[in-house]
XYZ file of C-alpha atoms in Angstrom:
110
model
C -8.091 33.771 12.619
C -5.774 32.085 11.282
C -5.610 33.693 7.956
C -3.787 31.633 5.609
C -2.592 32.701 2.061
C -0.865 30.266 -0.390
C 0.913 31.799 -3.397
C 1.730 29.216 -5.867
C 3.169 28.713 -9.423
C 3.131 24.901 -9.042
C 0.142 22.716 -9.929
C -1.389 22.231 -6.507
C -4.210 20.212 -5.046
C -5.606 23.291 -3.265
C -8.690 21.856 -1.525
C -6.660 18.727 -0.318
C -3.801 20.777 0.885
C -6.150 23.136 2.885
C -8.171 20.244 4.323
C -4.791 18.673 5.448
C -3.443 22.087 6.659
C -6.292 23.070 8.936
C -5.913 20.337 11.467
C -2.112 20.924 11.480
C -2.663 24.583 12.303
C -5.339 23.759 15.086
C -2.755 21.301 16.577
C 0.015 23.764 16.688
C -1.610 27.216 17.547
C -4.559 26.205 19.891
C -7.469 27.339 17.678
C -10.708 25.756 16.333
C -10.754 24.325 12.761
C -13.760 26.543 11.869
C -11.476 29.582 12.409
C -9.038 28.519 9.703
C -9.512 30.286 6.306
C -7.248 29.669 3.351
C -7.159 31.380 0.118
C -4.980 30.627 -2.893
C -3.332 32.919 -5.287
C -2.038 31.415 -8.456
C 1.236 33.054 -9.601
C 1.380 33.244 -13.444
C 5.248 33.525 -13.519
C 8.076 33.054 -10.964
C 11.741 33.554 -11.686
C 14.208 31.768 -9.365
C 17.800 32.739 -9.235
C 19.336 33.319 -12.717
C 16.015 32.213 -14.342
C 17.589 29.252 -16.218
C 15.626 26.444 -14.478
C 11.925 25.473 -14.592
C 11.557 26.098 -10.922
C 8.065 26.614 -9.382
C 7.383 28.220 -6.041
C 4.846 27.682 -3.315
C 4.869 30.110 -0.291
C 2.406 29.674 2.580
C 1.823 32.530 4.933
C -0.183 31.888 8.129
C -1.160 35.001 10.224
C -2.352 34.240 13.766
C -3.320 36.333 16.707
C -0.311 37.433 18.810
C 0.670 35.359 21.784
C 2.400 32.360 20.087
C 6.130 31.856 20.915
C 8.610 31.982 18.084
C 9.352 28.317 18.626
C 5.644 27.508 18.121
C 5.610 29.514 14.881
C 8.728 27.944 13.608
C 7.472 24.419 14.361
C 4.303 25.076 12.432
C 6.243 26.526 9.462
C 8.426 23.548 9.361
C 5.384 21.269 9.478
C 3.691 23.188 6.605
C 6.919 22.855 4.435
C 6.946 19.089 5.102
C 3.216 18.692 4.301
C 3.345 20.528 0.863
C 5.078 17.985 -1.402
C 2.204 15.477 -1.031
C 0.005 18.050 -2.723
C 2.218 19.297 -5.501
C 2.093 17.254 -8.861
C 5.989 17.376 -9.388
C 7.502 18.514 -6.034
C 11.159 17.713 -7.068
C 11.819 21.177 -8.462
C 9.417 23.153 -6.394
C 10.890 25.870 -4.064
C 8.747 25.602 -0.856
C 8.530 28.057 1.962
C 6.273 28.939 4.817
C 6.021 31.935 7.301
C 3.875 32.149 10.383
C 3.466 35.688 11.686
C 1.335 37.795 13.942
C -1.747 39.555 12.719
C -1.629 43.263 13.023
C -3.331 44.991 15.887
C -5.889 46.483 13.494
C -7.230 43.000 12.509
C -10.976 42.611 13.018
C -13.424 39.873 11.935
C -17.110 39.657 11.756
């Protein structure tokens, strides 16, 4: 915990983003940095709206153990969206989003 997934069609400095993101997560959800795990999934194609633009997307999902307030989760999501442009090669046309949610009760780790 936290489990972080980044879906992206934009050219992204993945390692740089993860290394900047982990301390941000620690600061907001009271965890240790060694608990942060980020995986990236490149999206081959993304269509936004009517498909006429060259828009690219980056969506970050952060799953945390239950117990954080909605305000805490919203604050972290806003911070993530604010952090992203520094790690995207051409952020002007990128559609950025983030979601912080609770892990399911079945979550286990070893």
